[in-house]
C-alpha cells in the first residue's frame, strides 16, 4: 500500500538517522531513553507552546521530537531488536504524545472560538486512537495489520505543517490540515478493518 512518505524519502531519512542511532548507542543511550525523551519533547512543544498559541515554535518542537519515533526504532534494531517492554513503552508513549498534540490544538482553537476546527481536532484524536487500536487488536488475535495510507509520523507532520503555516499567517492551513488528517485517519481505519476481515475469512476456510 502506498504511503504518504515514499520509499525513497524514507531511505534518505534512514541515511540521516542511522549514524545518529549508532552514536547514541556507543554513548550508552538506550532506545527506551530516546522514546521517553521524544515524548517529553512533544509534550513541551504541544502543551508549553502550541496550547498557548505559539504555533511556529510548537510545531517545530513537536516535529523534531516526533522524528525520534524513527530513531528509537533504528536503535532497537541495531542493538538486536526491540524488547517486549520496549515495544509496550513505545506504543504507550505514542498515545500520550498524540493526546497532548491534539488536545493542545483543540484547546487553542477553542480559545480562538474556531469550533469547526475544534471538531476536526477532536475527530483526529479519536480516529488516531482507533487507528492504533485496530492494529493492536488485530495483532493480539494473531493477524497482521501493517496497512494504511499514513503512519503516525506522517500524521504528526501533517498537523505540524498546518500549525507552522497558520503561525506564519496562513490562517486556514491548520484547519485544512486537521480535516485532511481526519479523513486520512478514518480511511486508514477502514483499510485496516477490511485487511483484517480478509485475513479472518481466509483463516475460516482453512
CSV table of C-alpha atoms in Angstrom, one decimal, residues 41-170:
chain,number,residue,atom,x,y,z
A,41,UNK,CA,9.8,16.9,23.9
A,42,UNK,CA,6.5,16.6,22.2
A,43,UNK,CA,4.7,17.4,25.5
A,44,UNK,CA,6.8,20.6,25.8
A,45,UNK,CA,6.1,21.6,22.3
A,46,UNK,CA,2.4,20.9,22.4
A,47,UNK,CA,1.4,22.0,25.9
A,48,UNK,CA,4.1,24.6,26.6
A,49,UNK,CA,3.9,26.3,23.2
A,50,UNK,CA,1.1,25.1,21.0
A,51,UNK,CA,-1.7,25.3,23.6
A,52,UNK,CA,-0.6,28.9,24.3
A,53,UNK,CA,-0.8,29.9,20.6
A,54,UNK,CA,2.9,29.9,19.9
A,55,UNK,CA,2.3,27.7,16.8
A,56,UNK,CA,5.6,28.1,15.0
A,57,UNK,CA,7.7,27.2,18.0
A,58,UNK,CA,5.3,24.4,19.0
A,59,UNK,CA,5.1,22.9,15.5
A,60,UNK,CA,8.9,22.9,15.1
A,61,UNK,CA,9.5,21.3,18.5
A,62,UNK,CA,6.8,18.7,18.0
A,63,UNK,CA,8.1,17.8,14.5
A,64,UNK,CA,11.7,17.5,15.7
A,65,UNK,CA,10.8,15.3,18.7
A,66,UNK,CA,8.3,13.2,16.7
A,67,UNK,CA,11.2,12.1,14.5
A,68,UNK,CA,12.6,10.3,17.5
A,69,UNK,CA,10.0,7.7,16.6
A,70,UNK,CA,12.2,6.7,13.7
A,71,UNK,CA,15.4,7.0,15.9
A,72,UNK,CA,14.4,4.7,18.7
A,73,UNK,CA,13.2,2.0,16.3
A,74,UNK,CA,16.5,2.2,14.4
A,75,UNK,CA,18.4,1.9,17.7
A,76,UNK,CA,16.4,-1.1,18.8
A,77,UNK,CA,17.1,-2.9,15.5
A,78,UNK,CA,20.8,-2.1,15.7
A,79,UNK,CA,21.0,-3.4,19.3
A,80,UNK,CA,19.4,-6.7,18.5
A,81,UNK,CA,15.7,-6.0,18.3
A,82,UNK,CA,13.0,-4.4,20.5
A,83,UNK,CA,12.2,-6.0,23.8
A,84,UNK,CA,8.6,-6.6,24.8
A,85,UNK,CA,8.8,-3.8,27.3
A,86,UNK,CA,10.4,-1.5,24.7
A,87,UNK,CA,7.5,-2.2,22.3
A,88,UNK,CA,5.0,-1.6,25.1
A,89,UNK,CA,6.7,1.6,26.2
A,90,UNK,CA,6.9,2.9,22.6
A,91,UNK,CA,3.2,2.4,22.0
A,92,UNK,CA,2.2,3.9,25.3
A,93,UNK,CA,4.4,7.0,24.8
A,94,UNK,CA,3.0,7.4,21.3
A,95,UNK,CA,-0.6,7.6,22.7
A,96,UNK,CA,0.5,10.1,25.4
A,97,UNK,CA,2.2,12.3,22.8
A,98,UNK,CA,-0.7,12.1,20.3
A,99,UNK,CA,-3.2,13.0,23.0
A,100,UNK,CA,-1.1,16.0,24.0
A,101,UNK,CA,-0.7,17.3,20.5
A,102,UNK,CA,-4.4,17.1,19.5
A,103,UNK,CA,-5.6,18.1,22.9
A,104,UNK,CA,-3.4,21.2,22.8
A,105,UNK,CA,-4.6,22.1,19.3
A,106,UNK,CA,-8.2,21.7,20.3
A,107,UNK,CA,-7.7,23.8,23.4
A,108,UNK,CA,-6.0,26.7,21.5
A,109,UNK,CA,-8.7,26.6,18.7
A,110,UNK,CA,-11.4,26.8,21.4
A,111,UNK,CA,-9.8,29.9,22.8
A,112,UNK,CA,-10.0,31.3,19.3
A,113,UNK,CA,-13.6,30.3,19.0
A,114,UNK,CA,-12.9,28.3,15.9
A,115,UNK,CA,-15.3,25.5,16.7
A,116,UNK,CA,-15.2,23.8,13.3
A,117,UNK,CA,-11.5,23.3,13.6
A,118,UNK,CA,-12.0,22.1,17.2
A,119,UNK,CA,-14.3,19.4,15.9
A,120,UNK,CA,-11.7,18.4,13.4
A,121,UNK,CA,-9.0,18.2,16.1
A,122,UNK,CA,-11.2,16.0,18.3
A,123,UNK,CA,-12.1,13.8,15.4
A,124,UNK,CA,-8.3,13.4,14.6
A,125,UNK,CA,-7.7,12.5,18.3
A,126,UNK,CA,-10.5,9.9,18.3
A,127,UNK,CA,-9.7,8.5,14.8
A,128,UNK,CA,-6.0,8.3,15.5
A,129,UNK,CA,-6.6,6.3,18.7
A,130,UNK,CA,-8.8,4.0,16.7
A,131,UNK,CA,-6.2,3.5,14.0
A,132,UNK,CA,-3.8,2.3,16.7
A,133,UNK,CA,-6.4,0.2,18.5
A,134,UNK,CA,-7.4,-1.7,15.4
A,135,UNK,CA,-3.8,-2.6,14.6
A,136,UNK,CA,-3.1,-3.7,18.2
A,137,UNK,CA,-6.3,-5.7,18.5
A,138,UNK,CA,-5.6,-7.5,15.2
A,139,UNK,CA,-2.0,-8.3,16.2
A,140,UNK,CA,-3.4,-9.6,19.5
A,141,UNK,CA,-5.5,-12.0,17.6
A,142,UNK,CA,-2.5,-13.3,15.6
A,143,UNK,CA,-3.2,-11.3,12.4
A,144,UNK,CA,-1.2,-8.6,10.6
A,145,UNK,CA,-2.4,-5.0,10.1
A,146,UNK,CA,0.5,-3.1,8.6
A,147,UNK,CA,-1.6,-1.2,6.1
A,148,UNK,CA,-2.8,2.4,5.8
A,149,UNK,CA,-2.0,5.5,3.8
A,150,UNK,CA,-0.2,7.3,6.6
A,151,UNK,CA,1.8,6.1,9.6
A,152,UNK,CA,2.0,8.0,12.9
A,153,UNK,CA,5.0,10.1,12.0
A,154,UNK,CA,3.3,11.4,8.8
A,155,UNK,CA,0.2,12.2,10.7
A,156,UNK,CA,2.1,14.4,13.2
A,157,UNK,CA,4.0,16.0,10.3
A,158,UNK,CA,0.7,16.9,8.6
A,159,UNK,CA,-0.7,18.7,11.7
A,160,UNK,CA,2.8,20.2,12.3
A,161,UNK,CA,2.9,21.7,8.9
A,162,UNK,CA,-0.6,23.1,9.3
A,163,UNK,CA,0.3,24.6,12.6
A,164,UNK,CA,3.5,26.1,11.2
A,165,UNK,CA,1.7,27.7,8.2
A,166,UNK,CA,-1.0,29.1,10.5
A,167,UNK,CA,1.6,30.5,12.8
A,168,UNK,CA,3.2,32.2,9.8
A,169,UNK,CA,-0.1,33.8,8.8
A,170,UNK,CA,-1.8,31.3,6.5
